[in-house]
C-alpha positions as protocol buffer text, in pm:
chain_id: "A"
residue {
  index: 1
  type: MET
  ca { x: 10179 y: 8702 z: -7101 }
}
residue {
  index: 2
  type: SER
  ca { x: 9952 y: 8868 z: -7336 }
}
residue {
  index: 3
  type: ILE
  ca { x: 9781 y: 9193 z: -7265 }
}
residue {
  index: 4
  type: ASP
  ca { x: 9442 y: 9022 z: -7282 }
}
residue {
  index: 5
  type: VAL
  ca { x: 9539 y: 8784 z: -7003 }
}
residue {
  index: 6
  type: ILE
  ca { x: 9670 y: 9070 z: -6789 }
}
residue {
  index: 7
  type: LYS
  ca { x: 9350 y: 9260 z: -6861 }
}
residue {
  index: 8
  type: VAL
  ca { x: 9138 y: 8959 z: -6758 }
}
residue {
  index: 9
  type: ILE
  ca { x: 9344 y: 8916 z: -6439 }
}
residue {
  index: 10
  type: ARG
  ca { x: 9314 y: 9286 z: -6363 }
}
residue {
  index: 11
  type: GLU
  ca { x: 8939 y: 9278 z: -6416 }
}
residue {
  index: 12
  type: ALA
  ca { x: 8913 y: 8970 z: -6191 }
}
residue {
  index: 13
  type: GLU
  ca { x: 9118 y: 9145 z: -5922 }
}
residue {
  index: 14
  type: ASP
  ca { x: 8903 y: 9460 z: -5952 }
}
residue {
  index: 15
  type: LYS
  ca { x: 8589 y: 9249 z: -5936 }
}
residue {
  index: 16
  type: ALA
  ca { x: 8723 y: 9062 z: -5631 }
}
residue {
  index: 17
  type: GLU
  ca { x: 8808 y: 9394 z: -5462 }
}
residue {
  index: 18
  type: LEU
  ca { x: 8461 y: 9524 z: -5538 }
}
residue {
  index: 19
  type: ILE
  ca { x: 8302 y: 9207 z: -5398 }
}
residue {
  index: 20
  type: LYS
  ca { x: 8520 y: 9239 z: -5088 }
}
residue {
  index: 21
  type: LYS
  ca { x: 8415 y: 9604 z: -5036 }
}
residue {
  index: 22
  type: GLU
  ca { x: 8049 y: 9518 z: -5086 }
}
residue {
  index: 23
  type: ALA
  ca { x: 8079 y: 9229 z: -4840 }
}
residue {
  index: 24
  type: THR
  ca { x: 8244 y: 9461 z: -4587 }
}
residue {
  index: 25
  type: GLN
  ca { x: 7965 y: 9717 z: -4632 }
}
residue {
  index: 26
  type: GLN
  ca { x: 7699 y: 9449 z: -4602 }
}
residue {
  index: 27
  type: SER
  ca { x: 7858 y: 9311 z: -4287 }
}
residue {
  index: 28
  type: LYS
  ca { x: 7868 y: 9662 z: -4134 }
}
residue {
  index: 29
  type: GLN
  ca { x: 7503 y: 9712 z: -4228 }
}
residue {
  index: 30
  type: ILE
  ca { x: 7410 y: 9375 z: -4078 }
}
residue {
  index: 31
  type: ILE
  ca { x: 7589 y: 9470 z: -3754 }
}
residue {
  index: 32
  type: THR
  ca { x: 7418 y: 9811 z: -3751 }
}
residue {
  index: 33
  type: ASN
  ca { x: 7078 y: 9649 z: -3807 }
}
residue {
  index: 34
  type: ALA
  ca { x: 7147 y: 9388 z: -3540 }
}
residue {
  index: 35
  type: ASN
  ca { x: 7247 y: 9657 z: -3289 }
}
residue {
  index: 36
  type: ALA
  ca { x: 6934 y: 9858 z: -3370 }
}
residue {
  index: 37
  type: GLU
  ca { x: 6717 y: 9547 z: -3329 }
}
residue {
  index: 38
  type: ALA
  ca { x: 6890 y: 9461 z: -3000 }
}
residue {
  index: 39
  type: SER
  ca { x: 6827 y: 9815 z: -2874 }
}
residue {
  index: 40
  type: ARG
  ca { x: 6462 y: 9793 z: -2978 }
}
residue {
  index: 41
  type: ILE
  ca { x: 6421 y: 9457 z: -2805 }
}
residue {
  index: 42
  type: LEU
  ca { x: 6592 y: 9591 z: -2491 }
}
residue {
  index: 43
  type: GLU
  ca { x: 6367 y: 9897 z: -2485 }
}
residue {
  index: 44
  type: GLU
  ca { x: 6060 y: 9679 z: -2534 }
}
residue {
  index: 45
  type: ALA
  ca { x: 6173 y: 9454 z: -2248 }
}
residue {
  index: 46
  type: ARG
  ca { x: 6223 y: 9760 z: -2026 }
}
residue {
  index: 47
  type: ASN
  ca { x: 5876 y: 9885 z: -2112 }
}
residue {
  index: 48
  type: ILE
  ca { x: 5721 y: 9546 z: -2037 }
}
residue {
  index: 49
  type: ALA
  ca { x: 5912 y: 9524 z: -1708 }
}
residue {
  index: 50
  type: GLU
  ca { x: 5803 y: 9875 z: -1610 }
}
residue {
  index: 51
  type: SER
  ca { x: 5443 y: 9793 z: -1693 }
}
residue {
  index: 52
  type: LYS
  ca { x: 5455 y: 9473 z: -1488 }
}
residue {
  index: 53
  type: ARG
  ca { x: 5625 y: 9654 z: -1199 }
}
residue {
  index: 54
  type: SER
  ca { x: 5353 y: 9918 z: -1209 }
}
residue {
  index: 55
  type: ASP
  ca { x: 5082 y: 9650 z: -1215 }
}
residue {
  index: 56
  type: VAL
  ca { x: 5239 y: 9470 z: -918 }
}
residue {
  index: 57
  type: PHE
  ca { x: 5257 y: 9795 z: -719 }
}
residue {
  index: 58
  type: LYS
  ca { x: 4897 y: 9882 z: -802 }
}
residue {
  index: 59
  type: LYS
  ca { x: 4782 y: 9535 z: -698 }
}
residue {
  index: 60
  type: ALA
  ca { x: 4985 y: 9550 z: -376 }
}
residue {
  index: 61
  type: GLU
  ca { x: 4850 y: 9895 z: -301 }
}
residue {
  index: 62
  type: SER
  ca { x: 4494 y: 9776 z: -361 }
}
residue {
  index: 63
  type: GLU
  ca { x: 4543 y: 9470 z: -141 }
}
residue {
  index: 64
  type: GLY
  ca { x: 4705 y: 9687 z: 126 }
}
residue {
  index: 65
  type: GLN
  ca { x: 4410 y: 9926 z: 117 }
}
residue {
  index: 66
  type: LEU
  ca { x: 4168 y: 9635 z: 156 }
}
residue {
  index: 67
  type: LEU
  ca { x: 4364 y: 9505 z: 455 }
}
residue {
  index: 68
  type: TYR
  ca { x: 4378 y: 9855 z: 603 }
}
residue {
  index: 69
  type: ASP
  ca { x: 4004 y: 9902 z: 556 }
}
residue {
  index: 70
  type: ASP
  ca { x: 3936 y: 9565 z: 718 }
}
residue {
  index: 71
  type: ILE
  ca { x: 4162 y: 9646 z: 1015 }
}
residue {
  index: 72
  type: ILE
  ca { x: 3995 y: 9986 z: 1060 }
}
residue {
  index: 73
  type: LYS
  ca { x: 3649 y: 9827 z: 1039 }
}
residue {
  index: 74
  type: ASN
  ca { x: 3736 y: 9558 z: 1295 }
}
residue {
  index: 75
  type: THR
  ca { x: 3910 y: 9802 z: 1527 }
}
residue {
  index: 76
  type: THR
  ca { x: 3616 y: 10043 z: 1507 }
}
residue {
  index: 77
  type: LYS
  ca { x: 3381 y: 9758 z: 1599 }
}
residue {
  index: 78
  type: GLU
  ca { x: 3604 y: 9659 z: 1891 }
}
residue {
  index: 79
  type: CYS
  ca { x: 3615 y: 10021 z: 2013 }
}
residue {
  index: 80
  type: GLU
  ca { x: 3238 y: 10049 z: 1989 }
}
residue {
  index: 81
  type: ASP
  ca { x: 3200 y: 9722 z: 2183 }
}
residue {
  index: 82
  type: ILE
  ca { x: 3439 y: 9849 z: 2451 }
}
residue {
  index: 83
  type: LEU
  ca { x: 3253 y: 10182 z: 2473 }
}
residue {
  index: 84
  type: ASN
  ca { x: 2919 y: 10001 z: 2498 }
}
residue {
  index: 85
  type: GLN
  ca { x: 3056 y: 9776 z: 2770 }
}
residue {
  index: 86
  type: ALA
  ca { x: 3198 y: 10080 z: 2948 }
}
residue {
  index: 87
  type: ASP
  ca { x: 2859 y: 10253 z: 2931 }
}
residue {
  index: 88
  type: LYS
  ca { x: 2693 y: 9941 z: 3074 }
}
residue {
  index: 89
  type: ASN
  ca { x: 2955 y: 9922 z: 3348 }
}
residue {
  index: 90
  type: MET
  ca { x: 2896 y: 10291 z: 3428 }
}
residue {
  index: 91
  type: ASP
  ca { x: 2523 y: 10226 z: 3451 }
}
residue {
  index: 92
  type: ASP
  ca { x: 2587 y: 9923 z: 3675 }
}
residue {
  index: 93
  type: ALA
  ca { x: 2831 y: 10123 z: 3888 }
}
residue {
  index: 94
  type: ALA
  ca { x: 2583 y: 10410 z: 3920 }
}
residue {
  index: 95
  type: SER
  ca { x: 2312 y: 10164 z: 4025 }
}
residue {
  index: 96
  type: ILE
  ca { x: 2538 y: 10004 z: 4284 }
}
residue {
  index: 97
  type: ILE
  ca { x: 2643 y: 10342 z: 4424 }
}
residue {
  index: 98
  type: LEU
  ca { x: 2281 y: 10459 z: 4430 }
}
residue {
  index: 99
  type: GLU
  ca { x: 2174 y: 10140 z: 4612 }
}
residue {
  index: 100
  type: ARG
  ca { x: 2446 y: 10190 z: 4873 }
}
residue {
  index: 101
  type: ILE
  ca { x: 2350 y: 10551 z: 4922 }
}
residue {
  index: 102
  type: VAL
  ca { x: 1984 y: 10456 z: 4962 }
}
residue {
  index: 103
  type: LYS
  ca { x: 2072 y: 10173 z: 5203 }
}
residue {
  index: 104
  type: THR
  ca { x: 2300 y: 10399 z: 5401 }
}
residue {
  index: 105
  type: SER
  ca { x: 2044 y: 10681 z: 5407 }
}
residue {
  index: 106
  type: GLY
  ca { x: 1769 y: 10437 z: 5496 }
}
residue {
  index: 107
  type: ASN
  ca { x: 1965 y: 10301 z: 5795 }
}
residue {
  index: 108
  type: SER
  ca { x: 2032 y: 10645 z: 5938 }
}
């Protein structure tokens, strides 16, 4: 073999080795970029999930407060109705007792 052929083969081998190293570096960079992108996407998904969770809790809290307010309003009305009825019953009872006292005193 001539020296020129050996030189050409050696240059081809060196070039192939260089291409192989560059391909290895590119593949590592692609993997690094893919991992970074996956981390970014995961973080974005977490942020979206946290935002939605927060929105759901705020909505539930708001709805709960509305229900609470409605229950308090209705219960307050019922208590007022009961107190009014009790006052009326007291007035009726006082009238009945007074009538009995007057009848009893009038018969004596």
